[in-house]
Coordinates of C-alpha atoms and ligand atoms in Angstrom, one line a residue:
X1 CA -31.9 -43.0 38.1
X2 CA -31.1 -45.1 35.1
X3 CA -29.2 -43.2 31.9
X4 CA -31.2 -42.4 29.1
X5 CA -31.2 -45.2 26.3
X6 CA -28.5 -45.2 24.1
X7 CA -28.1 -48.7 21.8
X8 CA -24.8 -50.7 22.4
X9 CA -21.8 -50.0 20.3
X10 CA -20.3 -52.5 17.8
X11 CA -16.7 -53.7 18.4
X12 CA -14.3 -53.0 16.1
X13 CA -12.2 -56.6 15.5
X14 CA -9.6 -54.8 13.6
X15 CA -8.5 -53.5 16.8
X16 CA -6.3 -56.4 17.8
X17 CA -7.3 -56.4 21.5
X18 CA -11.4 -56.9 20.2
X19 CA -9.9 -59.3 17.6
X20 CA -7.8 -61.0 20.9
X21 CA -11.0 -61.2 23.4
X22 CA -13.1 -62.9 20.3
X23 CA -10.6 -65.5 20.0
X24 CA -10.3 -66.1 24.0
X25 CA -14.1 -66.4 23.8
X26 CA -14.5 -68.6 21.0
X27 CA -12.1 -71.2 22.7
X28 CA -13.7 -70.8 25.9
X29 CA -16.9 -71.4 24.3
X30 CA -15.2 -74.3 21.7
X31 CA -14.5 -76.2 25.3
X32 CA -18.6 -76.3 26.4
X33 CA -19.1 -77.5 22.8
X34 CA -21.5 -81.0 23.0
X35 CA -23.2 -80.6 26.5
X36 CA -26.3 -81.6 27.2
X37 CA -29.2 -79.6 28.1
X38 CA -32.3 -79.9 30.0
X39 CA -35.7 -78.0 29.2
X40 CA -36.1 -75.4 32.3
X41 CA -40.2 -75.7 33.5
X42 CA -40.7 -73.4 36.3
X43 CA -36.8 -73.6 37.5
X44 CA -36.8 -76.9 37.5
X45 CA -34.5 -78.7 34.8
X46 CA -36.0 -81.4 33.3
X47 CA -33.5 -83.8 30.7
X48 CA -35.4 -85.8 28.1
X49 CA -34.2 -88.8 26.4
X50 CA -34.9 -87.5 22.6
X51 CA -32.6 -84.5 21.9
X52 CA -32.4 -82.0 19.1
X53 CA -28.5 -82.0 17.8
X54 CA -27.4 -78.5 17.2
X55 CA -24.6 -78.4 15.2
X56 CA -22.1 -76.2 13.5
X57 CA -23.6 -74.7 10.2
X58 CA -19.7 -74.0 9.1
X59 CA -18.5 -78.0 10.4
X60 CA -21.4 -80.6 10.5
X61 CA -18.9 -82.9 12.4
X62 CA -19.1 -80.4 15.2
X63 CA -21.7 -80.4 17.5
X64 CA -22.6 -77.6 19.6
X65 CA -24.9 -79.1 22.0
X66 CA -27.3 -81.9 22.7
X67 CA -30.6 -80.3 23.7
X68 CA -33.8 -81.7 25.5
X69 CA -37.0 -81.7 23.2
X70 CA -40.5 -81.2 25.4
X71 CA -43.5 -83.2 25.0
X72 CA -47.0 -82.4 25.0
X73 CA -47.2 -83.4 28.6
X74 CA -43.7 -80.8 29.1
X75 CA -46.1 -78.1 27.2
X76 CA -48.6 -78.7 29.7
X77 CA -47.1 -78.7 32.8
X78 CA -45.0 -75.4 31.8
X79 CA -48.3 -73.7 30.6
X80 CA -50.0 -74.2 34.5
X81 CA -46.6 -73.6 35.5
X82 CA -46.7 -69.9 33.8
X83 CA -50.0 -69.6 34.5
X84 CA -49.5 -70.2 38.5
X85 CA -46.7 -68.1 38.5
X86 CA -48.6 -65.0 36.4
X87 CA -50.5 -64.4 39.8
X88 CA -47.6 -63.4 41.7
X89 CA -45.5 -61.9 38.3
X90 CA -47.9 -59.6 37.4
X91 CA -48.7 -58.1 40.5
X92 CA -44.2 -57.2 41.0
X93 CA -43.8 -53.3 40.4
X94 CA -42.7 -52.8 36.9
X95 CA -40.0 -50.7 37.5
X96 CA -39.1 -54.4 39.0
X97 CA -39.4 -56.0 36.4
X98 CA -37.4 -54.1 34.9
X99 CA -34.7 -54.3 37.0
X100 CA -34.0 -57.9 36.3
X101 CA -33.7 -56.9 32.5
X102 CA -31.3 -54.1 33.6
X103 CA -29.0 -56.6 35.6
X104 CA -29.4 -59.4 32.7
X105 CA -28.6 -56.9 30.0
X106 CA -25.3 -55.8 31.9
X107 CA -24.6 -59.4 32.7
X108 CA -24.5 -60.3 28.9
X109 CA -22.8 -57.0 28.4
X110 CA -19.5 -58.5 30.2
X111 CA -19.8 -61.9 28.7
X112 CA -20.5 -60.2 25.0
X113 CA -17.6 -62.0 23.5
X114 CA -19.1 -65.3 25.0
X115 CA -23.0 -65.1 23.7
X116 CA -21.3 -64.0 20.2
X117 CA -19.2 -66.7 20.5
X118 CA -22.2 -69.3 20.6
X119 CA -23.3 -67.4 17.5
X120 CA -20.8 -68.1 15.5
X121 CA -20.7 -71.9 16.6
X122 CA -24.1 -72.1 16.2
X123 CA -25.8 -70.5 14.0
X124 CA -22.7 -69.5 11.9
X125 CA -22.5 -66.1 11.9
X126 CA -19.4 -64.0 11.0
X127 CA -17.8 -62.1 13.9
X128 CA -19.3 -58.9 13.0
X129 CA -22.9 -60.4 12.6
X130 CA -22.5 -62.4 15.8
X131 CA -21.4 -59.3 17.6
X132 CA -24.1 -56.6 16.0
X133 CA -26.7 -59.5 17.1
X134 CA -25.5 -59.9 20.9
X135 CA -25.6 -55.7 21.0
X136 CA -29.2 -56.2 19.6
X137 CA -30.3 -58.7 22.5
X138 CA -28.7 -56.3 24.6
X139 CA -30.9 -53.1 23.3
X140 CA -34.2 -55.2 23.5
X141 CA -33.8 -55.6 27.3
X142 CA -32.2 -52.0 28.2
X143 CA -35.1 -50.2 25.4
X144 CA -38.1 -52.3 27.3
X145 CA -37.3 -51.9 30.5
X146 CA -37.4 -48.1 29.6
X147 CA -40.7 -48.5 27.9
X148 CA -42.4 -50.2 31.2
X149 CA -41.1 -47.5 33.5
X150 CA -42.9 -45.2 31.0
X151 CA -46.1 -46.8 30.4
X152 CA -46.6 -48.0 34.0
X153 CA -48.6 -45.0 35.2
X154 CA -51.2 -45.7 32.3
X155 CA -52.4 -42.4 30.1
X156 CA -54.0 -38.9 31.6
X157 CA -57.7 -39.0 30.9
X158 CA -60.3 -36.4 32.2
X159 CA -62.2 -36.6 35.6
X160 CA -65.2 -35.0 36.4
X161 CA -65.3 -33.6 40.4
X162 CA -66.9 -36.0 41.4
X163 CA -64.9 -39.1 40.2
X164 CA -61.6 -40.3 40.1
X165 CA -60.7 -42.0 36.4
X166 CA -57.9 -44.2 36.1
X167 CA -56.5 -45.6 32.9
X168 CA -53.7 -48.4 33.5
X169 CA -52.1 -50.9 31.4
X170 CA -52.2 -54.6 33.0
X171 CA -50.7 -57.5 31.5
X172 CA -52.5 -60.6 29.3
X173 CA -51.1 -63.7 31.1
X174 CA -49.4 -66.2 29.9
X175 CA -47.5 -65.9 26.5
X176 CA -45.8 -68.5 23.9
X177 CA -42.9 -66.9 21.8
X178 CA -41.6 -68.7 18.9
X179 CA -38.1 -67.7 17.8
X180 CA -36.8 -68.3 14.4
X181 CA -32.9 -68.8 14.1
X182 CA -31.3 -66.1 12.2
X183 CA -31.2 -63.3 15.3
X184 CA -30.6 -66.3 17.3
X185 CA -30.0 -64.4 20.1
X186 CA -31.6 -60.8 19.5
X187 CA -35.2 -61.7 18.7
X188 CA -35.4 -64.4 20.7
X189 CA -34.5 -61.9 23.9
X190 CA -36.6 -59.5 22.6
X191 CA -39.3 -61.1 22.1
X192 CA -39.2 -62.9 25.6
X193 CA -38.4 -59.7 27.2
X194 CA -40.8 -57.4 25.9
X195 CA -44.1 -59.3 27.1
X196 CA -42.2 -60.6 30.4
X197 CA -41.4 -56.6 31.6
X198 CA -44.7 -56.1 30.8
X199 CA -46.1 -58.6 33.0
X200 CA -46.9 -61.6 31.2
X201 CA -45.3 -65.4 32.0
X202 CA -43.6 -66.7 28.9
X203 CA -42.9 -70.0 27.5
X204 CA -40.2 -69.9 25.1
X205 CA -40.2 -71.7 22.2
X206 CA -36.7 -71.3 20.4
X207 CA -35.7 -71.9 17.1
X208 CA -34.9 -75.7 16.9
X209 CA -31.0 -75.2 15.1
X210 CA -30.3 -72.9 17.8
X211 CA -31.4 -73.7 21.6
X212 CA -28.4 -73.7 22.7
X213 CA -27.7 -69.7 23.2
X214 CA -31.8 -69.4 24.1
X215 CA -30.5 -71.9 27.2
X216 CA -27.2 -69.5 28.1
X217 CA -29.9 -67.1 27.6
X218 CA -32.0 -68.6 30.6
X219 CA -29.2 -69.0 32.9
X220 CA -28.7 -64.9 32.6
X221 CA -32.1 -64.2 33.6
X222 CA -32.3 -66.7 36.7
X223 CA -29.3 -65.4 37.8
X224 CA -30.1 -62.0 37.5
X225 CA -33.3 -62.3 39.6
X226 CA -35.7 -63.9 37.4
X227 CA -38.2 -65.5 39.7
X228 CA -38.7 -69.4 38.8
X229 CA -41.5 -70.2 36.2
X230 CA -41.8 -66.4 34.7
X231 CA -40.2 -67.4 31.5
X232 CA -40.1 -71.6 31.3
X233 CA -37.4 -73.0 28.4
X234 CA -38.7 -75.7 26.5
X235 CA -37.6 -76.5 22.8
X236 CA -39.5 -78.5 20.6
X237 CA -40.7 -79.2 16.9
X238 CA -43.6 -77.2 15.8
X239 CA -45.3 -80.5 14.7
X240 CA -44.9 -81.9 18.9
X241 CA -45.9 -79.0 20.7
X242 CA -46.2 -76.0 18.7
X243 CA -49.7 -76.4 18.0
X244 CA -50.3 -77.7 21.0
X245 CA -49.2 -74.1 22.7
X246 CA -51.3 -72.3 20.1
X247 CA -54.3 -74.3 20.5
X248 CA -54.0 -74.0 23.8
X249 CA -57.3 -72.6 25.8
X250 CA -54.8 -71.4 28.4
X251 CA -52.8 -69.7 25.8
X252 CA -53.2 -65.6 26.1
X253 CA -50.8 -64.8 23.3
X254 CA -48.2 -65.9 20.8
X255 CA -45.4 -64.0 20.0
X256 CA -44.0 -65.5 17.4
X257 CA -41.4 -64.5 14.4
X258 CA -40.7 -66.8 11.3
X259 CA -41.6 -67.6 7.9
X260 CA -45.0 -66.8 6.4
X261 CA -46.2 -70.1 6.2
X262 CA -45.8 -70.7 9.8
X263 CA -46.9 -67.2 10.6
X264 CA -50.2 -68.2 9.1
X265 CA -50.9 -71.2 10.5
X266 CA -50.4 -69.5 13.6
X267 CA -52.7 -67.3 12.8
X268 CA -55.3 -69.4 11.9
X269 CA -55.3 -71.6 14.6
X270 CA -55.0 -69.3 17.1
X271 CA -58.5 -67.8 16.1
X272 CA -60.3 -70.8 16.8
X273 CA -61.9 -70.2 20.4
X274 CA -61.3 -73.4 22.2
X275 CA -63.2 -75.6 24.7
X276 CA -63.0 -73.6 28.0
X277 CA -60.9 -70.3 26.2
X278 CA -62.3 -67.2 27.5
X279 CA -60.5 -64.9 25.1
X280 CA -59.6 -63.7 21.9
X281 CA -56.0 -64.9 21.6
X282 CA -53.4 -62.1 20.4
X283 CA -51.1 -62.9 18.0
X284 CA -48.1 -60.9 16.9
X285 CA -46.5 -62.5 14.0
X286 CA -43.1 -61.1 12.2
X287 CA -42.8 -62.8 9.1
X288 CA -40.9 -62.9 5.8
X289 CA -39.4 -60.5 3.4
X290 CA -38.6 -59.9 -0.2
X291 CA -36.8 -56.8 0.2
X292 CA -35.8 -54.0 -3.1
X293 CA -33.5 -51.7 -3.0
X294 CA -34.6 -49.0 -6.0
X295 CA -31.8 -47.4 -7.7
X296 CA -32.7 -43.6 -9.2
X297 CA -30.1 -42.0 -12.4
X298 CA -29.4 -39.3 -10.1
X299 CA -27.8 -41.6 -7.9
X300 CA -24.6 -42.2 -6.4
X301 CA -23.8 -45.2 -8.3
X302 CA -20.8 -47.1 -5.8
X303 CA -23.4 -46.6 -3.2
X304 CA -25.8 -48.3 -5.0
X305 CA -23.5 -51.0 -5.4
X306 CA -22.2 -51.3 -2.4
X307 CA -25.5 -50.8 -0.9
X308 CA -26.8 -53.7 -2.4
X309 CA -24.3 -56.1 -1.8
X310 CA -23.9 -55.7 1.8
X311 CA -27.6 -55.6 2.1
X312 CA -27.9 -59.0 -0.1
X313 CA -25.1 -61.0 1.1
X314 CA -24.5 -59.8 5.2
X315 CA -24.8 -63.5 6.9
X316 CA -25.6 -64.9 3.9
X317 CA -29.1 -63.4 3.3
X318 CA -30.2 -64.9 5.7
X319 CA -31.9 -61.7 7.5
X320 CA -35.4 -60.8 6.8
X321 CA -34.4 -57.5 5.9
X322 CA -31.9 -58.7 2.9
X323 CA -32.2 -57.4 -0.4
X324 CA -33.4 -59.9 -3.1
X325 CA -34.4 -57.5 -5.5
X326 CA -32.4 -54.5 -7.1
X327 CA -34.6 -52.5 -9.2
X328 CA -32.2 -50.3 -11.1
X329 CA -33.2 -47.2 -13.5
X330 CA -32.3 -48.5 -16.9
X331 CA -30.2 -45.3 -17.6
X332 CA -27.0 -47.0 -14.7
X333 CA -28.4 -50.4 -14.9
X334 CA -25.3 -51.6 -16.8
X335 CA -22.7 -49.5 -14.6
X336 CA -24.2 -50.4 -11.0
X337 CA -24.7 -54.1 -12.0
X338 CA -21.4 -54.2 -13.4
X339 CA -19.9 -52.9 -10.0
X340 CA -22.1 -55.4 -7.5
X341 CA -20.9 -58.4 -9.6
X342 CA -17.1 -57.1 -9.0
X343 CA -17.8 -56.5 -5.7
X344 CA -19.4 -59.4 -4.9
X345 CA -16.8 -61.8 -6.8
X346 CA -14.2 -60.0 -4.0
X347 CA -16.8 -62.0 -1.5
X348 CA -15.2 -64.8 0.4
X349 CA -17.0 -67.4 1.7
X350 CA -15.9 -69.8 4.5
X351 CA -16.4 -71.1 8.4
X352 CA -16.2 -68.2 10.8
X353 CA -15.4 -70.3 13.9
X354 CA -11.8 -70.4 13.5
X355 CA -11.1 -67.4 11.2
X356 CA -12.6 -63.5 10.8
X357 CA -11.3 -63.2 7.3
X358 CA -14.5 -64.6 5.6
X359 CA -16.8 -62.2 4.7
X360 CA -19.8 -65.0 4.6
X361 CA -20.3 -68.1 6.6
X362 CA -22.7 -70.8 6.0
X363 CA -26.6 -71.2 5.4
X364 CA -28.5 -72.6 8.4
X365 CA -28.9 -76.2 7.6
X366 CA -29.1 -78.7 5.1
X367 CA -32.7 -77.9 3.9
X368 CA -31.5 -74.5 4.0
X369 CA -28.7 -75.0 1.5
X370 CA -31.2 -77.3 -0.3
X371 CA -33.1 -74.5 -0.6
X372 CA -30.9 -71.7 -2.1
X373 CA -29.4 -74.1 -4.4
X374 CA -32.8 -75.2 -5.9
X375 CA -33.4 -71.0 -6.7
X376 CA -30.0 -71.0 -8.1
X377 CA -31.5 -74.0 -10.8
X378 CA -34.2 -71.6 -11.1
X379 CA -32.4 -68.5 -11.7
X380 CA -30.5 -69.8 -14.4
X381 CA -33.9 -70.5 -16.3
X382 CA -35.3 -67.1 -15.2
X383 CA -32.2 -64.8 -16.0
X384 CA -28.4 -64.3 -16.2
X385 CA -26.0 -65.7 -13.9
X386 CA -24.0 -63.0 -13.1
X387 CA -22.0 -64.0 -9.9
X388 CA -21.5 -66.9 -7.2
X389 CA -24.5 -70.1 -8.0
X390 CA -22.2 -72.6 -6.9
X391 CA -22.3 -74.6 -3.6
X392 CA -20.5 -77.2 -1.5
X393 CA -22.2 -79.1 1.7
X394 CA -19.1 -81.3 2.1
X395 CA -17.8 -79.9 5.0
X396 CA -20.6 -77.1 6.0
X397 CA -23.1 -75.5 3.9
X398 CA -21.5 -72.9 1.6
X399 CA -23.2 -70.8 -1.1
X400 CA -21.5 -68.4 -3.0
X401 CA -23.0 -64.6 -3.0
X402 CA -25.2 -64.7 -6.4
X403 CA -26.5 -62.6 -8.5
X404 CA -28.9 -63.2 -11.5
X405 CA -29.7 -60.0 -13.7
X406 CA -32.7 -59.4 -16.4
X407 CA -35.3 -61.4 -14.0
X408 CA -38.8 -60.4 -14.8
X409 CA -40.3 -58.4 -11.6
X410 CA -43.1 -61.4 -12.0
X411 CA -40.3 -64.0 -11.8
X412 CA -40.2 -66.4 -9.4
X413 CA -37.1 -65.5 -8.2
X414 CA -38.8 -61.8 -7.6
X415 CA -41.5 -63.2 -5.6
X416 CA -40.4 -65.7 -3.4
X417 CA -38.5 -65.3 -0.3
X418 CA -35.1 -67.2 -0.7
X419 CA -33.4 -66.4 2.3
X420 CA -30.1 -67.1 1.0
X421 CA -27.2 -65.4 -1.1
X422 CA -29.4 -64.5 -4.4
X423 CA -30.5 -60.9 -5.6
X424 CA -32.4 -60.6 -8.8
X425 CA -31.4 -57.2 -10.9
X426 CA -34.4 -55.7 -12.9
X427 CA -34.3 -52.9 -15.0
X428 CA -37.2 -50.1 -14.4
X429 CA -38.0 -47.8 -17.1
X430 CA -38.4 -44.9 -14.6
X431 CA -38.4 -43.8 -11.5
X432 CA -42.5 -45.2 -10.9
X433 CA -42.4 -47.8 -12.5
X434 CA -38.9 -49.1 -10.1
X435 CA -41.6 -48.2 -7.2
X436 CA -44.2 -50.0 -8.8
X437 CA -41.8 -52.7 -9.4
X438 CA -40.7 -52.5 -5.1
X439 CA -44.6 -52.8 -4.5
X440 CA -45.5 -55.7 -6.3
X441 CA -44.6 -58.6 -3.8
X442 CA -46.9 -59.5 -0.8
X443 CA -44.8 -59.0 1.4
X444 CA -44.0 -55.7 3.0
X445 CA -40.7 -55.5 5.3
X446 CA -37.8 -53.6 4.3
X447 CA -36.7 -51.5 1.1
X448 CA -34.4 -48.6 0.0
X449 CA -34.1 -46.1 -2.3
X450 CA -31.0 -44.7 -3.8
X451 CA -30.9 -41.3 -5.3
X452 CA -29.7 -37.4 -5.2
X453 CA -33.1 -36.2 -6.2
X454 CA -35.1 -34.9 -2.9
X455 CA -38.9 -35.3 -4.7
X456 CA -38.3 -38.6 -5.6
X457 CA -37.2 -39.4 -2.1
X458 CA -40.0 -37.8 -1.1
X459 CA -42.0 -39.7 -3.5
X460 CA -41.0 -43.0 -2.1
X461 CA -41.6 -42.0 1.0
X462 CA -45.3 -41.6 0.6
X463 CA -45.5 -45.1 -1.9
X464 CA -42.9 -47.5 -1.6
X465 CA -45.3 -49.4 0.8
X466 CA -42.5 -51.1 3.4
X467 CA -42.7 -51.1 7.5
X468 CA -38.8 -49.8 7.2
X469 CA -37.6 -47.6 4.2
X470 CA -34.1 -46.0 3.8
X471 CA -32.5 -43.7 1.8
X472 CA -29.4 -43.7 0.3
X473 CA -28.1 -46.7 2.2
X474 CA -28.9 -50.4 2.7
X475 CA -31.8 -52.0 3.7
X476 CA -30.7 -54.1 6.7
X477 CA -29.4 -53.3 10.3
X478 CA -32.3 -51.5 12.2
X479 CA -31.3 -50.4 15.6
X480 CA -33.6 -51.1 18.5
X481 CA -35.2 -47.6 19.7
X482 CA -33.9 -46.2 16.8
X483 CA -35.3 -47.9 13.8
X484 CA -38.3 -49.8 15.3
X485 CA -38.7 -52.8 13.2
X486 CA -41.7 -54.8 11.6
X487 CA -43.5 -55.5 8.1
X488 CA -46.7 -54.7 6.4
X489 CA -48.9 -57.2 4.3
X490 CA -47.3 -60.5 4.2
X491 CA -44.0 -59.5 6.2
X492 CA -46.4 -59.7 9.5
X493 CA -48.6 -57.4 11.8
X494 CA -45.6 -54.8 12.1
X495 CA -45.6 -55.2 15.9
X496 CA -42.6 -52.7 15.5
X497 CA -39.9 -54.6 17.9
X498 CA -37.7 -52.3 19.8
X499 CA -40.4 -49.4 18.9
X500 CA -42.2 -47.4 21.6
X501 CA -45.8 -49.1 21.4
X502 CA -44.3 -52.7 21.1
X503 CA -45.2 -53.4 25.1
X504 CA -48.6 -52.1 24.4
X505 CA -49.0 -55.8 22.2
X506 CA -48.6 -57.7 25.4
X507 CA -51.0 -55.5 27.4
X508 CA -54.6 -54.6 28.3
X509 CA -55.5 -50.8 29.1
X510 CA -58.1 -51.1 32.4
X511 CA -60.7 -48.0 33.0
X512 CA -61.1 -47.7 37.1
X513 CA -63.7 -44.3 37.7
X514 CA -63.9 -44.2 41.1
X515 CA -66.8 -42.3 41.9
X516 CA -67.0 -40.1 45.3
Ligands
NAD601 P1 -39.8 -70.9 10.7 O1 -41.1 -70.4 10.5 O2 -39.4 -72.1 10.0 O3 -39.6 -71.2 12.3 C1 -39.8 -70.2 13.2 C2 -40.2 -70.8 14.5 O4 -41.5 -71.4 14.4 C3 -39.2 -71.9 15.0 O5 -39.1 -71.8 16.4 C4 -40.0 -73.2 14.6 O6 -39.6 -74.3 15.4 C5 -41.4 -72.8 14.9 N1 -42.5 -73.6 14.3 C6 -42.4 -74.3 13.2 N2 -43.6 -74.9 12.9 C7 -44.5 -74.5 13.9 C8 -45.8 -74.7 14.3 N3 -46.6 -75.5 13.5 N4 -46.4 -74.2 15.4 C9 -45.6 -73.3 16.1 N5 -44.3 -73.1 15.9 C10 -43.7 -73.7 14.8 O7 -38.7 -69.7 10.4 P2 -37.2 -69.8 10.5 O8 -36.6 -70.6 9.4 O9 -36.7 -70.1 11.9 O10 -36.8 -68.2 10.3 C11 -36.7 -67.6 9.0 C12 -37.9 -66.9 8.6 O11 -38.2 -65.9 9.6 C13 -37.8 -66.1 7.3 O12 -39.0 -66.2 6.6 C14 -37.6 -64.7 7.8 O13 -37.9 -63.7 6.9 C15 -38.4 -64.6 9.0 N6 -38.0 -63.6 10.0 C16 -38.8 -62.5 10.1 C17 -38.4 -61.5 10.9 C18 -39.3 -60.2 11.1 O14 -39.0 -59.5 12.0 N7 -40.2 -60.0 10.2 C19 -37.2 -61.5 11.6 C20 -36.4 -62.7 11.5 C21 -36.8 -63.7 10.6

C-alpha cells in the first residue's frame, strides 16, 4: 500500500550538514562536467557529430556537457520507435506504470543533491531554486502515479439489467513534450511523466540550454524499470525537428511548455490534419506570464514588499510565475515602493556554482541577457529607474534585480513578458481599478493580492482573472497536488500540471455496454 501523497520537503542549507552534502554534490557533479551525450531512441544510444554546448549560465568558459542534436531522420525513427513500443506500453497495468515512477522518484530522492547540483551548473540556479525544483520533479512522479491508480478503473455510470456499461480511460499514443529551461528539471519530468503513467510513448524534446539533466533524467527511468522506447531522448532545435514532430501524421499529442510565440505556432500547426493523420491532434500548451501582484491600503505593507521582491527577483525572474507588475493603491504606493527598492538593493547577484551566498544567479543565455537589458533601455524611457538596470556578460550573464516605478499599465514594459529581473510599479486609484489594472494583459498565469480587508479578497477572487491567485503572499512556488498549476488566455490551455485532472489530457474515456 503506497502512503498518501505528501510533496517533498525543502532542505534547509543553513543547516551545515545540507550546506556540506550540496557542496560534496556539486564537486561530484563539477568532475562529469564536459561529457558527451548521445540521443537515447528506443534504448539505444545514438552519438551525433553536431552537438549543442551546454554551458554554465554563471561561467561561459565552463561547459557542462556536449550533447547530441537529432535529425529529421532521428525524429523519425524515434516516432515508429514510440509508436511500436505503444502496443505493448499501453496494454502494462497502470498501477505498473506506476511503479517505475515510484522507484524513479525514490531513486532521484537519494541523489537529490546530485540532480540539483546539475541545476546549478546548468541552468544556474541558486541552491535553494535548484533544490525546490529537484523536490518538484520529485512531486510530479509520486502525485501521477497516484492519479493513475485512481483513474484506472474509469467512472461509475448506470447499467440497465440487461447490460453491462463500462467507462475506461485508455491512452492516445504516442506524445512529443517540449520542455522549456527554467524548471529544467521539474517540468520537463512532469510533463514526461504524466502522459507516460498514463499510457502514452513519449518523445522528449528538452529545452536546448539544458539537456544535460533531461539525459541524467533518462538514465533514472531505464534503471528503474523503464522498458526501452517508452520515452526516447532526442534534443534538437525547434527549427530541425520541432516542426517536424508536430507536423507529424503519427504525432497523437504535444505536450509542450514555453513561450507564447512558440506555444502558438504549435498550436497552429498541429491543427493542420496531415496526409495519412487519422486524428485531431491534442495539444496542451503552458505558456508565458505577466504576473501582478495588487497591493490594497489595508495591507500589511513589509509583506507587500517583501512579497514582491521575492516573487520578482527568485532565479532571476526567470519563472513564469514572477511578478512584473506591482499595482499598488496610491494611498502606500510611496511607502511599499520605498521598501522593495531597499530591499532589493540588499540583493546580491553572483555565480551559484561555487558559493550559496548570492541571492541571484544568472539569466539563461546570451539572448536572454540581451533581452532584459534591451527592457532596461526601455524602462528608462517608460518610467523611473528605481533599483538594479545594470548588467555584465563578461564572465556570465548578470542583471541586477530592477525596478522601474510610474510605468503606465499600457506600457510596454506592463505588457510584455520580460522574463528577467524587472518589475514595473503602477499606482491604482482604488482597489478596482488595481484589478482592472491586474486584468489588462493577455496573458493569464499567476497574480496576488495583498490586503487585511476580507471583501476585497473576496472580490478578487471572483475578478482578478488568473489560473493561480494568492493572498497575502507571493505569487510564485506552487506545489504539485497542492497548488495545481496552469494559465488562462495567453498563459496557455491551463492543463493544471500536478492537478487531479492533468492525466485526463493524455487520455481517451472508451464506452464498452456489454449487452446480455
Ligand atoms: P521557448 O518557447 O523558447 O522554448 C520552449 C521549448 O520549445 C524548447 O524546448 C525549444 O527548443 C522548443 N521550440 C522552439 N521552437 C520550436 C518549434 N518551432 N517547434 C517545437 N518546439 C520548439 O521557451 P523557453 O525560453 O525555453 O522558456 C521560457 C518560456 O516558457 C517563458 O515564456 C515562460 O513564461 C514559459 N513557461 C511557462 C510555464 C507555464 O507553466 N505556463 C512554465 C515554465 C515556463
Amino acid at each position: 500500500m503506497v502512503v498518501p501523497y505528501k510533496h517533498e520537503p525543502f532542505t534547509d542549507f543553513t543547516i551545515e550538514e545540507n550546506r556540506k552534502e550540496m557542496e560534496a554534490a556539486l564537486k561530484l557533479v563539477g568532475g562529469e562536467l564536459g561529457k558527451e551525450y548521445p540521443l537515447i531512441i528506443g534504448g539505444e544510444r545514438v552519438m551525433t557529430e553536431d552537438k549543442f554546448v551546454s554551458e554554465n549560465p554563471g561561467n561561459r568558459k565552463q561547459v557542462v556537457g556536449y550533447v547530441s542534436k537529432a535529425t529529421q531522420d532521428h525524429a523519425e525513427k524515434a516516432h515508429k520507435i514510440a509508436d511500436e513500443t505503444f502496443e505493448t506500453w499501453r496494454k502494462w497495468k497502470p498501477e505498473h506504470r506506476a511503479n517505475v515512477l515510484y522507484r524513479a522518484s525514490a531513486m532521484i530522492r537519494r541523489r537529490k543533491h546530485e540532480f540539483s547540483a546539475y541545476l546549478v551548473y546548468e541552468a544556474g540556479k541558486p541552491w535553494k531554486e535548484a533544490d525546490a525544483d529537484t523536490a518538484e520533479a520529485i512531486d510530479f512522479l509520486e502525485y501521477y502515479a497516484r492519479q493513475i491508480n485512481r483513474l484506472k478503473n474509469g467512472m461509475p455510470i448506470n447499467s440497465r439489467e440487461i447490460e453491462d456499461n463500462q467507462f475506461n480511460y485508455i491512452p492516445l499514443g504516442v506524445g512529443v513534450t517540449i520542455s522549456p529551461w527554467n524548471f529544467a528539471f521539474a517540468i520537463m519530468a512532469g510533463t514526461v511523466a504524466g502522459p507516460m503513467v498514463a499510457g502514452n510513448t513519449i518523445l522528449l524534446k528538452p529545452a536546448t540550454t539544458t539537456p544535460v539533466v533531461a539525459y541524467k533524467f533518462m538514465e533514472v527511468l531505464e534503471e528503474a524499470g523503464m522498458p526501452a522506447g517508452v520515452v526516447n531522448y532526442i534534443p534538437g532545435s525547434g527549427a530541425e525537428i520541432g516542426d517536424y514532430l508536430v507536423d507529424h501524421p503519427r504525432t497523437r499529442f504535444i505536450n509542450f511548455t514555453g513561450s507564447r510565440d512558440v506555444g502558438v505556432r504549435i498550436y497552429e500547426r498541429a491543427a493542420k490534419v496531415q496526409k495519412g493523420q487519422k486524428w485531431l491532434k491534442r495539444v496542451i500548451a503552458e505558456m508565458g506570464g505577466k504576473d501582478t501582484i495588487v497591493v490594497d491600503k489595508e495591507a500589511d505593507l513589509e509583506l507587500a514588499a517583501e512579497s514582491i521582491v521575492s516573487s520578482a527577483f527568485g532565479f532571476s525572474g526567470q519563472k513564469c510565475s514572477a511578478c512584473s507588475r506591482a499595482v499598488i493603491h496610491e494611498d502606500v504606493y510611496d511607502q511599499v515602493l520605498d521598501r522593495a527598492v531597499e530591499l532589493t538593493k540588499e540583493l546580491t547577484v553572483g555565480a551559484t556554482f561555487n558559493d550559496n551566498s548570492n541571492f541571484m544567479g544568472p539569466v539563461n543565455d546570451q539572448a536572454a541577457f540581451d533581452k532584459v537589458m534591451k527592457y532596461v533601455e526601455i524602462g528608462k524611457e517608460e518610467g523611473r529607474l528605481m533599483a538594479g538596470g545594470e548588467g555584465d556578460d563578461s564572465e556570465g550573464y548578470f542583471v541586477k534585480p530592477t525596478i522601474f516605478a510610474d510605468i503606465d499599465p499600457e506600457a510596454r514594459l506592463m505588457q510584455e513578458e520580460i522574463f528577467g529581473p524587472v518589475v514595473a510599479f503602477t499606482k491604482a486609484k482604488d482597489f478596482d481599478h488595481a484589478l482592472e489594472i491586474a486584468n489588462n494583459t493577455d496573458y493569464g498565469l499567476t497574480g496576488a493580492v495583498i490586503s487585511n480587508n476580507r471583501a476585497r479578497l473576496e472580490q478578487a477572487r471572483e475578478d482578478f482573472h488568473v489560473g493561480n491567485l494568492y493572498f497575502n503572499r507571493g505569487c510564485t512556488g506552487a506545489i504539485v497536488g497542492y497548488q495545481p498549476f496552469g494559465g488562462f488566455n495567453m498563459s496557455g490551455t491551463d492543463s493544471k500540471a500536478g492537478g487531479p485532472d492533468y492525466l485526463l489530457h493524455f487520455l481517451q474515456p472508451k464506452t464498452v455496454t456489454d449487452q446480455f
